mmCIF file of C-alpha atoms and ligand atoms in Angstrom:
data_model
loop_
_atom_site.group_PDB
_atom_site.id
_atom_site.type_symbol
_atom_site.label_atom_id
_atom_site.label_comp_id
_atom_site.label_asym_id
_atom_site.label_seq_id
_atom_site.Cartn_x
_atom_site.Cartn_y
_atom_site.Cartn_z
ATOM 1 C CA MET A 1 129.431 158.448 132.382
ATOM 2 C CA SER A 2 131.507 158.237 129.226
ATOM 3 C CA MET A 3 133.848 155.339 128.619
ATOM 4 C CA LYS A 4 137.426 155.926 129.685
ATOM 5 C CA ILE A 5 140.338 154.371 127.795
ATOM 6 C CA VAL A 6 143.994 154.664 128.714
ATOM 7 C CA THR A 7 146.253 154.464 125.666
ATOM 8 C CA ILE A 8 149.869 153.517 126.280
ATOM 9 C CA LEU A 9 152.390 154.410 123.622
ATOM 10 C CA GLY A 10 156.003 155.424 123.301
ATOM 11 C CA ALA A 11 157.499 154.720 119.873
ATOM 12 C CA ARG A 12 157.268 156.375 116.462
ATOM 13 C CA PRO A 13 154.997 153.872 114.700
ATOM 14 C CA GLN A 14 152.650 153.959 117.686
ATOM 15 C CA PHE A 15 152.132 157.715 117.392
ATOM 16 C CA ILE A 16 151.134 157.242 113.750
ATOM 17 C CA LYS A 17 148.784 154.322 114.502
ATOM 18 C CA ALA A 18 147.259 156.036 117.533
ATOM 19 C CA SER A 19 146.571 159.266 115.645
ATOM 20 C CA VAL A 20 143.734 157.733 113.622
ATOM 21 C CA VAL A 21 142.324 155.688 116.500
ATOM 22 C CA SER A 22 142.472 158.661 118.830
ATOM 23 C CA SER A 23 140.399 160.697 116.384
ATOM 24 C CA ALA A 24 137.817 157.918 116.157
ATOM 25 C CA PHE A 25 137.701 157.659 119.975
ATOM 26 C CA SER A 26 137.164 161.373 120.268
ATOM 27 C CA HIS A 27 134.330 161.359 117.690
ATOM 28 C CA ALA A 28 132.645 158.599 119.677
ATOM 29 C CA GLY A 29 132.815 160.687 122.871
ATOM 30 C CA ILE A 30 135.347 158.369 124.536
ATOM 31 C CA ASN A 31 137.477 159.939 127.235
ATOM 32 C CA GLU A 32 141.007 158.931 126.211
ATOM 33 C CA ILE A 33 143.973 159.379 128.533
ATOM 34 C CA ILE A 34 147.333 159.047 126.791
ATOM 35 C CA ILE A 35 150.426 157.814 128.605
ATOM 36 C CA HIS A 36 153.658 158.406 126.653
ATOM 37 C CA THR A 37 156.348 156.199 128.142
ATOM 38 C CA GLY A 38 159.160 158.234 126.595
ATOM 39 C CA GLN A 39 160.705 155.222 124.814
ATOM 40 C CA HIS A 40 161.259 157.444 121.761
ATOM 41 C CA PHE A 41 162.111 160.819 123.127
ATOM 42 C CA ASP A 42 163.913 163.142 120.749
ATOM 43 C CA SER A 43 161.912 165.720 118.897
ATOM 44 C CA LEU A 44 162.232 164.067 115.464
ATOM 45 C CA MET A 45 161.182 160.679 116.827
ATOM 46 C CA SER A 46 158.324 161.954 118.984
ATOM 47 C CA ASP A 47 157.273 165.643 119.207
ATOM 48 C CA ILE A 48 156.992 166.075 115.455
ATOM 49 C CA PHE A 49 154.224 163.447 115.292
ATOM 50 C CA PHE A 50 152.196 165.191 117.979
ATOM 51 C CA GLN A 51 152.559 168.438 115.998
ATOM 52 C CA ASP A 52 151.633 167.095 112.542
ATOM 53 C CA LEU A 53 149.039 164.424 113.324
ATOM 54 C CA ASP A 54 145.659 164.523 115.051
ATOM 55 C CA LEU A 55 147.081 163.175 118.267
ATOM 56 C CA PRO A 56 146.415 165.061 121.502
ATOM 57 C CA GLN A 57 149.370 165.833 123.758
ATOM 58 C CA PRO A 58 149.913 163.022 126.254
ATOM 59 C CA HIS A 59 148.364 163.457 129.691
ATOM 60 C CA TYR A 60 151.381 161.724 131.232
ATOM 61 C CA HIS A 61 154.960 161.635 129.984
ATOM 62 C CA LEU A 62 157.085 159.078 131.815
ATOM 63 C CA ASN A 63 160.401 159.977 130.193
ATOM 64 C CA ILE A 64 161.773 156.425 130.396
ATOM 65 C CA HIS A 65 164.285 155.561 127.658
ATOM 66 C CA SER A 66 167.781 154.443 126.748
ATOM 67 C CA LEU A 67 167.790 151.478 129.155
ATOM 68 C CA ASN A 68 168.159 147.744 128.710
ATOM 69 C CA HIS A 69 164.933 145.804 128.144
ATOM 70 C CA GLY A 70 164.407 144.738 131.757
ATOM 71 C CA ALA A 71 165.084 148.128 133.303
ATOM 72 C CA MET A 72 163.019 149.937 130.688
ATOM 73 C CA THR A 73 159.998 147.652 130.928
ATOM 74 C CA GLY A 74 160.187 147.480 134.726
ATOM 75 C CA ARG A 75 160.333 151.231 135.227
ATOM 76 C CA MET A 76 157.517 151.770 132.763
ATOM 77 C CA MET A 77 155.389 149.229 134.615
ATOM 78 C CA GLU A 78 155.994 150.919 137.936
ATOM 79 C CA LYS A 79 154.875 154.320 136.642
ATOM 80 C CA ILE A 80 151.943 153.021 134.613
ATOM 81 C CA GLU A 81 150.685 151.067 137.629
ATOM 82 C CA GLU A 82 150.792 154.182 139.836
ATOM 83 C CA ILE A 83 148.667 156.101 137.338
ATOM 84 C CA LEU A 84 146.148 153.316 136.803
ATOM 85 C CA LEU A 85 145.717 152.594 140.508
ATOM 86 C CA LYS A 86 144.704 156.201 141.103
ATOM 87 C CA ASP A 87 142.141 156.235 138.365
ATOM 88 C CA PRO A 88 141.368 152.902 136.654
ATOM 89 C CA PRO A 89 139.894 153.101 133.136
ATOM 90 C CA ASN A 90 137.364 150.809 131.441
ATOM 91 C CA TRP A 91 139.974 149.683 128.909
ATOM 92 C CA ILE A 92 143.686 149.868 128.222
ATOM 93 C CA CYS A 93 144.747 150.116 124.637
ATOM 94 C CA VAL A 94 148.218 149.162 123.364
ATOM 95 C CA TYR A 95 149.743 149.097 119.880
ATOM 96 C CA GLY A 96 152.159 146.787 118.112
ATOM 97 C CA ASP A 97 155.126 145.239 119.805
ATOM 98 C CA THR A 98 157.458 147.559 121.717
ATOM 99 C CA ASN A 99 158.586 147.510 125.339
ATOM 100 C CA SER A 100 155.918 150.162 125.998
ATOM 101 C CA THR A 101 153.321 147.686 124.667
ATOM 102 C CA LEU A 102 154.650 144.961 126.954
ATOM 103 C CA ALA A 103 154.756 147.203 130.033
ATOM 104 C CA GLY A 104 151.146 148.331 129.464
ATOM 105 C CA THR A 105 150.066 144.739 128.888
ATOM 106 C CA LEU A 106 151.583 143.357 132.073
ATOM 107 C CA VAL A 107 150.158 146.125 134.242
ATOM 108 C CA ALA A 108 146.695 145.761 132.680
ATOM 109 C CA ALA A 109 146.760 142.007 133.305
ATOM 110 C CA LYS A 110 147.853 142.378 136.932
ATOM 111 C CA LEU A 111 145.268 145.052 137.673
ATOM 112 C CA HIS A 112 142.509 143.105 135.870
ATOM 113 C CA ILE A 113 141.781 145.939 133.470
ATOM 114 C CA PRO A 114 140.626 144.673 130.065
ATOM 115 C CA LEU A 115 143.263 145.106 127.372
ATOM 116 C CA ALA A 116 142.772 145.885 123.677
ATOM 117 C CA HIS A 117 145.695 145.114 121.366
ATOM 118 C CA ILE A 118 145.811 146.941 118.069
ATOM 119 C CA GLU A 119 147.878 145.104 115.444
ATOM 120 C CA ALA A 120 147.415 141.694 117.057
ATOM 121 C CA GLY A 121 148.486 138.325 115.632
ATOM 122 C CA LEU A 122 151.622 139.388 113.792
ATOM 123 C CA ARG A 123 154.359 136.778 113.877
ATOM 124 C CA SER A 124 157.831 136.540 112.425
ATOM 125 C CA PHE A 125 158.380 133.204 114.242
ATOM 126 C CA ASN A 126 161.770 134.532 115.260
ATOM 127 C CA ARG A 127 161.865 134.758 119.035
ATOM 128 C CA GLU A 128 165.261 136.441 118.954
ATOM 129 C CA MET A 129 163.421 139.592 117.922
ATOM 130 C CA PRO A 130 162.449 141.512 121.055
ATOM 131 C CA GLU A 131 159.280 142.566 119.232
ATOM 132 C CA GLU A 132 158.183 138.942 118.745
ATOM 133 C CA VAL A 133 158.360 138.280 122.490
ATOM 134 C CA ASN A 134 156.354 141.435 123.196
ATOM 135 C CA ARG A 135 153.667 140.506 120.658
ATOM 136 C CA VAL A 136 153.220 136.945 121.848
ATOM 137 C CA VAL A 137 152.814 138.000 125.482
ATOM 138 C CA THR A 138 150.471 140.858 124.609
ATOM 139 C CA ASP A 139 148.224 138.713 122.429
ATOM 140 C CA HIS A 140 147.898 136.073 125.123
ATOM 141 C CA LEU A 141 146.834 138.649 127.714
ATOM 142 C CA SER A 142 144.453 140.720 125.581
ATOM 143 C CA LYS A 143 140.689 140.624 125.773
ATOM 144 C CA LEU A 144 140.160 142.279 122.403
ATOM 145 C CA LEU A 145 142.620 141.530 119.613
ATOM 146 C CA PHE A 146 142.412 143.683 116.510
ATOM 147 C CA ALA A 147 144.054 141.780 113.667
ATOM 148 C CA PRO A 148 145.099 143.671 110.536
ATOM 149 C CA THR A 149 145.168 140.661 108.172
ATOM 150 C CA PRO A 150 143.540 137.225 107.761
ATOM 151 C CA LEU A 151 147.000 135.715 108.295
ATOM 152 C CA ALA A 152 147.202 137.396 111.710
ATOM 153 C CA VAL A 153 143.838 135.826 112.629
ATOM 154 C CA GLN A 154 145.196 132.412 111.586
ATOM 155 C CA CYS A 155 148.379 132.877 113.627
ATOM 156 C CA LEU A 156 146.269 133.619 116.708
ATOM 157 C CA GLN A 157 144.064 130.583 116.063
ATOM 158 C CA LYS A 158 147.145 128.363 115.904
ATOM 159 C CA GLU A 159 148.086 129.614 119.372
ATOM 160 C CA GLY A 160 144.598 128.800 120.638
ATOM 161 C CA ILE A 161 143.307 132.373 120.625
ATOM 162 C CA SER A 162 139.985 132.907 118.894
ATOM 163 C CA GLN A 163 137.873 134.714 121.461
ATOM 164 C CA GLY A 164 137.932 138.484 121.165
ATOM 165 C CA VAL A 165 139.726 138.391 117.799
ATOM 166 C CA HIS A 166 138.428 140.858 115.196
ATOM 167 C CA LEU A 167 139.725 141.261 111.672
ATOM 168 C CA VAL A 168 139.439 145.021 111.194
ATOM 169 C CA GLY A 169 142.172 145.919 108.695
ATOM 170 C CA ASP A 170 145.232 147.957 109.464
ATOM 171 C CA VAL A 171 145.154 151.373 111.096
ATOM 172 C CA MET A 172 148.272 152.284 109.095
ATOM 173 C CA LYS A 173 146.128 152.101 105.962
ATOM 174 C CA ASP A 174 143.695 154.502 107.645
ATOM 175 C CA ALA A 175 146.638 156.802 108.399
ATOM 176 C CA ILE A 176 147.850 156.823 104.794
ATOM 177 C CA LEU A 177 144.390 157.576 103.420
ATOM 178 C CA ASN A 178 143.902 160.228 106.062
ATOM 179 C CA TYR A 179 147.202 162.071 105.650
ATOM 180 C CA GLN A 180 148.142 161.572 101.992
ATOM 181 C CA ALA A 181 146.493 164.780 100.773
ATOM 182 C CA LYS A 182 147.990 166.829 103.607
ATOM 183 C CA ALA A 183 151.418 165.344 102.817
ATOM 184 C CA LYS A 184 151.105 166.444 99.167
ATOM 185 C CA GLN A 185 150.077 169.934 100.189
ATOM 186 C CA THR A 186 152.609 170.569 102.894
ATOM 187 C CA SER A 187 155.765 168.502 102.345
ATOM 188 C CA ASN A 188 158.611 170.264 100.561
ATOM 189 C CA LEU A 189 161.194 167.592 101.218
ATOM 190 C CA LEU A 190 161.630 166.498 97.610
ATOM 191 C CA ALA A 191 162.388 170.076 96.514
ATOM 192 C CA LYS A 192 164.578 170.691 99.563
ATOM 193 C CA HIS A 193 166.839 167.767 98.694
ATOM 194 C CA LYS A 194 166.480 168.238 94.912
ATOM 195 C CA LEU A 195 164.983 164.772 94.543
ATOM 196 C CA SER A 196 163.168 163.804 91.365
ATOM 197 C CA PRO A 197 160.416 161.193 91.517
ATOM 198 C CA ASN A 198 161.598 157.705 90.605
ATOM 199 C CA GLU A 199 165.267 158.723 90.692
ATOM 200 C CA PHE A 200 166.161 157.631 94.205
ATOM 201 C CA TYR A 201 165.764 154.687 96.541
ATOM 202 C CA LEU A 202 164.464 155.223 100.055
ATOM 203 C CA ALA A 203 166.149 153.233 102.829
ATOM 204 C CA THR A 204 165.506 152.838 106.557
ATOM 205 C CA ILE A 205 167.381 150.498 108.878
ATOM 206 C CA HIS A 206 166.947 150.131 112.628
ATOM 207 C CA ARG A 207 166.390 146.501 113.686
ATOM 208 C CA PRO A 208 169.023 145.245 116.139
ATOM 209 C CA SER A 209 169.758 142.280 113.818
ATOM 210 C CA ASN A 210 171.012 144.794 111.238
ATOM 211 C CA THR A 211 172.571 147.457 113.451
ATOM 212 C CA ASP A 212 174.270 145.556 116.252
ATOM 213 C CA ASP A 213 176.855 143.648 114.228
ATOM 214 C CA SER A 214 179.448 145.788 112.495
ATOM 215 C CA HIS A 215 180.011 143.333 109.649
ATOM 216 C CA ARG A 216 176.287 143.229 108.884
ATOM 217 C CA LEU A 217 175.860 146.989 109.146
ATOM 218 C CA SER A 218 178.862 147.734 106.951
ATOM 219 C CA SER A 219 177.632 145.223 104.320
ATOM 220 C CA ILE A 220 174.288 146.998 104.279
ATOM 221 C CA LEU A 221 175.847 150.446 103.857
ATOM 222 C CA GLU A 222 178.191 149.091 101.223
ATOM 223 C CA SER A 223 175.244 147.572 99.335
ATOM 224 C CA PHE A 224 173.638 151.026 99.149
ATOM 225 C CA THR A 225 176.701 152.382 97.344
ATOM 226 C CA LYS A 226 176.319 149.756 94.577
ATOM 227 C CA LEU A 227 172.910 150.853 93.300
ATOM 228 C CA ASP A 228 172.094 152.654 90.074
ATOM 229 C CA PHE A 229 170.446 155.622 91.838
ATOM 230 C CA PRO A 230 171.240 157.382 95.118
ATOM 231 C CA VAL A 231 169.777 156.112 98.363
ATOM 232 C CA VAL A 232 167.952 158.613 100.565
ATOM 233 C CA PHE A 233 168.534 157.407 104.097
ATOM 234 C CA PRO A 234 166.529 159.021 106.931
ATOM 235 C CA ILE A 235 168.660 157.705 109.714
ATOM 236 C CA HIS A 236 167.265 156.289 112.943
ATOM 237 C CA PRO A 237 169.117 157.590 116.030
ATOM 238 C CA ARG A 238 170.244 154.105 117.126
ATOM 239 C CA THR A 239 171.601 153.341 113.649
ATOM 240 C CA GLN A 240 173.457 156.627 113.599
ATOM 241 C CA ALA A 241 174.910 155.904 117.036
ATOM 242 C CA GLN A 242 176.020 152.428 115.924
ATOM 243 C CA ILE A 243 177.626 153.777 112.757
ATOM 244 C CA GLY A 244 179.586 156.265 114.890
ATOM 245 C CA LYS A 245 180.600 153.608 117.420
ATOM 246 C CA MET A 246 181.654 151.128 114.739
ATOM 247 C CA ASP A 247 183.593 153.732 112.797
ATOM 248 C CA LEU A 248 181.540 153.303 109.625
ATOM 249 C CA SER A 249 180.819 157.002 108.991
ATOM 250 C CA HIS A 250 182.892 157.014 105.794
ATOM 251 C CA TYR A 251 180.049 155.148 104.044
ATOM 252 C CA LEU A 252 177.775 158.085 104.689
ATOM 253 C CA GLU A 253 180.147 160.506 103.004
ATOM 254 C CA THR A 254 179.708 159.080 99.510
ATOM 255 C CA ASP A 255 177.403 160.736 96.954
ATOM 256 C CA SER A 256 175.425 157.546 96.605
ATOM 257 C CA ILE A 257 173.949 157.835 100.118
ATOM 258 C CA VAL A 258 171.965 160.950 101.030
ATOM 259 C CA VAL A 259 171.752 160.856 104.812
ATOM 260 C CA ILE A 260 168.999 162.940 106.356
ATOM 261 C CA PRO A 261 167.624 163.127 109.901
ATOM 262 C CA PRO A 262 164.448 161.131 110.670
ATOM 263 C CA VAL A 263 161.574 162.800 108.835
ATOM 264 C CA SER A 264 157.999 163.611 109.748
ATOM 265 C CA TYR A 265 155.262 161.189 108.734
ATOM 266 C CA LEU A 266 154.055 163.595 106.053
ATOM 267 C CA ASP A 267 157.550 163.832 104.560
ATOM 268 C CA MET A 268 157.881 160.064 104.793
ATOM 269 C CA LEU A 269 154.702 159.525 102.781
ATOM 270 C CA MET A 270 156.133 161.794 100.080
ATOM 271 C CA LEU A 271 159.497 160.017 100.054
ATOM 272 C CA GLU A 272 157.889 156.595 99.888
ATOM 273 C CA SER A 273 155.504 157.550 97.086
ATOM 274 C CA ALA A 274 158.219 159.183 94.981
ATOM 275 C CA SER A 275 160.926 156.549 95.466
ATOM 276 C CA ARG A 276 161.884 153.963 92.811
ATOM 277 C CA SER A 277 161.720 151.338 95.547
ATOM 278 C CA VAL A 278 161.954 151.097 99.276
ATOM 279 C CA ILE A 279 164.772 149.265 101.079
ATOM 280 C CA THR A 280 163.989 148.620 104.722
ATOM 281 C CA ASP A 281 163.886 146.446 107.794
ATOM 282 C CA SER A 282 160.891 148.308 109.215
ATOM 283 C CA GLY A 283 157.589 146.535 109.693
ATOM 284 C CA GLY A 284 155.408 149.541 108.985
ATOM 285 C CA ILE A 285 157.335 150.667 105.941
ATOM 286 C CA GLN A 286 156.932 147.286 104.177
ATOM 287 C CA LYS A 287 153.172 147.752 104.386
ATOM 288 C CA GLU A 288 153.271 151.391 103.401
ATOM 289 C CA ALA A 289 155.361 150.547 100.341
ATOM 290 C CA TYR A 290 152.702 148.033 99.268
ATOM 291 C CA ILE A 291 149.802 150.381 99.904
ATOM 292 C CA LEU A 292 151.583 153.125 97.940
ATOM 293 C CA GLY A 293 152.409 150.732 95.084
ATOM 294 C CA ARG A 294 156.182 150.791 95.519
ATOM 295 C CA PRO A 295 158.380 147.673 95.367
ATOM 296 C CA CYS A 296 160.044 146.828 98.670
ATOM 297 C CA PHE A 297 163.359 145.086 99.377
ATOM 298 C CA THR A 298 163.426 143.915 102.973
ATOM 299 C CA LEU A 299 166.795 143.315 104.606
ATOM 300 C CA ARG A 300 165.609 140.539 106.883
ATOM 301 C CA ASN A 301 165.336 136.750 106.878
ATOM 302 C CA GLU A 302 161.613 136.745 107.564
ATOM 303 C CA THR A 303 158.670 139.111 107.732
ATOM 304 C CA GLU A 304 155.364 139.424 109.550
ATOM 305 C CA TRP A 305 153.835 140.884 106.382
ATOM 306 C CA LYS A 306 154.014 137.701 104.298
ATOM 307 C CA GLU A 307 151.174 138.681 101.974
ATOM 308 C CA THR A 308 153.365 141.390 100.432
ATOM 309 C CA VAL A 309 156.056 138.778 99.715
ATOM 310 C CA GLU A 310 153.572 136.248 98.327
ATOM 311 C CA LEU A 311 152.214 138.853 95.920
ATOM 312 C CA GLY A 312 155.730 139.578 94.665
ATOM 313 C CA TRP A 313 155.890 143.225 95.797
ATOM 314 C CA ASN A 314 158.241 142.616 98.701
ATOM 315 C CA LEU A 315 161.483 140.624 98.450
ATOM 316 C CA LEU A 316 163.447 139.384 101.429
ATOM 317 C CA VAL A 317 167.061 140.134 100.533
ATOM 318 C CA GLN A 318 170.569 140.114 101.947
ATOM 319 C CA PRO A 319 173.016 143.000 101.466
ATOM 320 C CA GLU A 320 174.984 140.812 99.041
ATOM 321 C CA THR A 321 171.938 140.242 96.826
ATOM 322 C CA LEU A 322 170.334 143.687 97.046
ATOM 323 C CA SER A 323 171.596 145.238 93.825
ATOM 324 C CA GLU A 324 170.943 142.079 91.811
ATOM 325 C CA SER A 325 167.427 141.736 93.234
ATOM 326 C CA ILE A 326 166.677 145.334 92.365
ATOM 327 C CA ALA A 327 168.068 144.964 88.846
ATOM 328 C CA ASN A 328 166.065 141.777 88.200
ATOM 329 C CA PHE A 329 162.822 142.945 89.778
ATOM 330 C CA SER A 330 159.749 142.961 87.604
ATOM 331 C CA GLN A 331 156.618 144.565 88.932
ATOM 332 C CA PRO A 332 153.749 142.096 89.476
ATOM 333 C CA SER A 333 150.675 142.726 87.344
ATOM 334 C CA GLU A 334 148.351 142.126 90.303
ATOM 335 C CA TRP A 335 148.068 144.677 93.099
ATOM 336 C CA PRO A 336 145.060 143.613 95.165
ATOM 337 C CA THR A 337 143.779 145.715 98.048
ATOM 338 C CA LEU A 338 145.297 144.643 101.347
ATOM 339 C CA TYR A 339 144.922 145.910 104.905
ATOM 340 C CA GLY A 340 141.265 146.923 104.668
ATOM 341 C CA ASN A 341 139.477 149.977 103.390
ATOM 342 C CA GLY A 342 140.771 152.597 105.765
ATOM 343 C CA ASP A 343 138.025 152.125 108.356
ATOM 344 C CA ALA A 344 139.950 150.054 110.891
ATOM 345 C CA ALA A 345 139.888 152.801 113.541
ATOM 346 C CA THR A 346 136.107 153.183 113.288
ATOM 347 C CA LYS A 347 135.596 149.423 113.571
ATOM 348 C CA ILE A 348 137.921 149.227 116.570
ATOM 349 C CA THR A 349 136.020 152.020 118.310
ATOM 350 C CA GLU A 350 132.627 150.388 117.654
ATOM 351 C CA ILE A 351 133.820 147.015 118.921
ATOM 352 C CA ILE A 352 135.334 148.449 122.104
ATOM 353 C CA MET A 353 132.139 150.435 122.767
ATOM 354 C CA ALA A 354 130.053 147.284 122.329
ATOM 355 C CA ASN A 355 132.135 145.259 124.809
HETATM 356 N N1 UDP B 1 158.577 156.957 109.658
HETATM 357 C C1 UDP B 1 158.599 158.346 109.701
HETATM 358 N N2 UDP B 1 159.808 158.972 109.560
HETATM 359 C C2 UDP B 1 160.979 158.304 109.372
HETATM 360 C C3 UDP B 1 160.938 156.883 109.333
HETATM 361 C C4 UDP B 1 159.719 156.239 109.497
HETATM 362 O O1 UDP B 1 157.562 158.988 109.848
HETATM 363 O O2 UDP B 1 162.025 158.950 109.264
HETATM 364 C C5 UDP B 1 157.278 156.269 109.809
HETATM 365 C C6 UDP B 1 156.946 155.319 108.693
HETATM 366 O O3 UDP B 1 156.329 155.991 107.630
HETATM 367 C C7 UDP B 1 156.027 154.334 109.381
HETATM 368 C C8 UDP B 1 156.578 154.265 110.779
HETATM 369 O O4 UDP B 1 157.351 155.444 110.960
HETATM 370 O O5 UDP B 1 154.702 154.836 109.444
HETATM 371 C C9 UDP B 1 157.444 153.041 110.894
HETATM 372 O O6 UDP B 1 158.162 153.100 112.032
HETATM 373 P P1 UDP B 1 159.532 152.311 112.268
HETATM 374 O O7 UDP B 1 160.131 151.918 110.985
HETATM 375 O O8 UDP B 1 160.301 153.165 113.189
HETATM 376 O O9 UDP B 1 159.048 151.064 113.120
HETATM 377 P P2 UDP B 1 158.464 149.619 112.785
HETATM 378 O O10 UDP B 1 157.271 149.788 111.888
HETATM 379 O O11 UDP B 1 159.556 148.809 112.198
HETATM 380 O O12 UDP B 1 158.067 149.099 114.127
#
């Protein structure tokens, strides 16, 4: 009988990560059952990734979203448990650090089903971030921990976790290598918005620390208006909702900010590659900027992707220092390979099969 793995996902970055792993599972003859919790639900945050990427439609869609953390995680757990009790798999696979990750983790632990965590060992050391709580719990309950960087392996060691830890590289690197050519062939976003390479900044903002305080959010939007080139701003639904609620929409009406709806992964790869620099609070986008050789200005106090900062490609900035940091930036001469060689998904599959 072939190995059965249940993959639990629900948020945009997880669809992208899972697309390459899912392909590797399928090549290895693994029977993968996908549970989509529904955490990200609108078509531009979810459906579009299932259309563009090699990710099969989910077998189950739980449609659980727009709730506080406790209600969301609890309801997800209830539904995931029902499914797993009916038909337990050999492994459960979770990605990253969302509430969907946490819900899958807790159910796996309670049902004694071995858990594989992809993107294990990341730490910001800021426990006010909901993601940090989710990661710590997931890592401590996982049987296999797939670390993307040597630093992630060290962070796990410091918490006493060394068994089951495998440094495999980052599946997001696999995704870039896998989809870059398709993005070049199919994306027409630059032409559609009349964007010339190197003549715009690309910004994304969605972390609660940046969107939930109106002073902070308005300083960020204001900082975008002070730059020497326009800022293309694919806006996350929660950020858009907060801007509406806080009455900050006037910032989006200036010529210096080009607001667009969230874009597909293929369009995002094009935007990132063609931008002068990336301005973000996203975890994934900091890495992508590095892999694509673009400078990154991260609007946070700390990052899980410290290697990009140490190499000088990523600067932690505040809205007040953004334009100065951009003006004074000088590109480092060294650009070493990080995040593996694009074979993380294959390694993960081989390791799971061997366990
Ligand atoms: N992304 C995308 N379209 C967008 C914004 C982001 O495809 O409009 C991709 C991005 O390229 C990266 C992932 O989504 O692969 C990052 O997700 P996000 O920033 O939502 O989450 P985080 O990485 O911070 O958890």
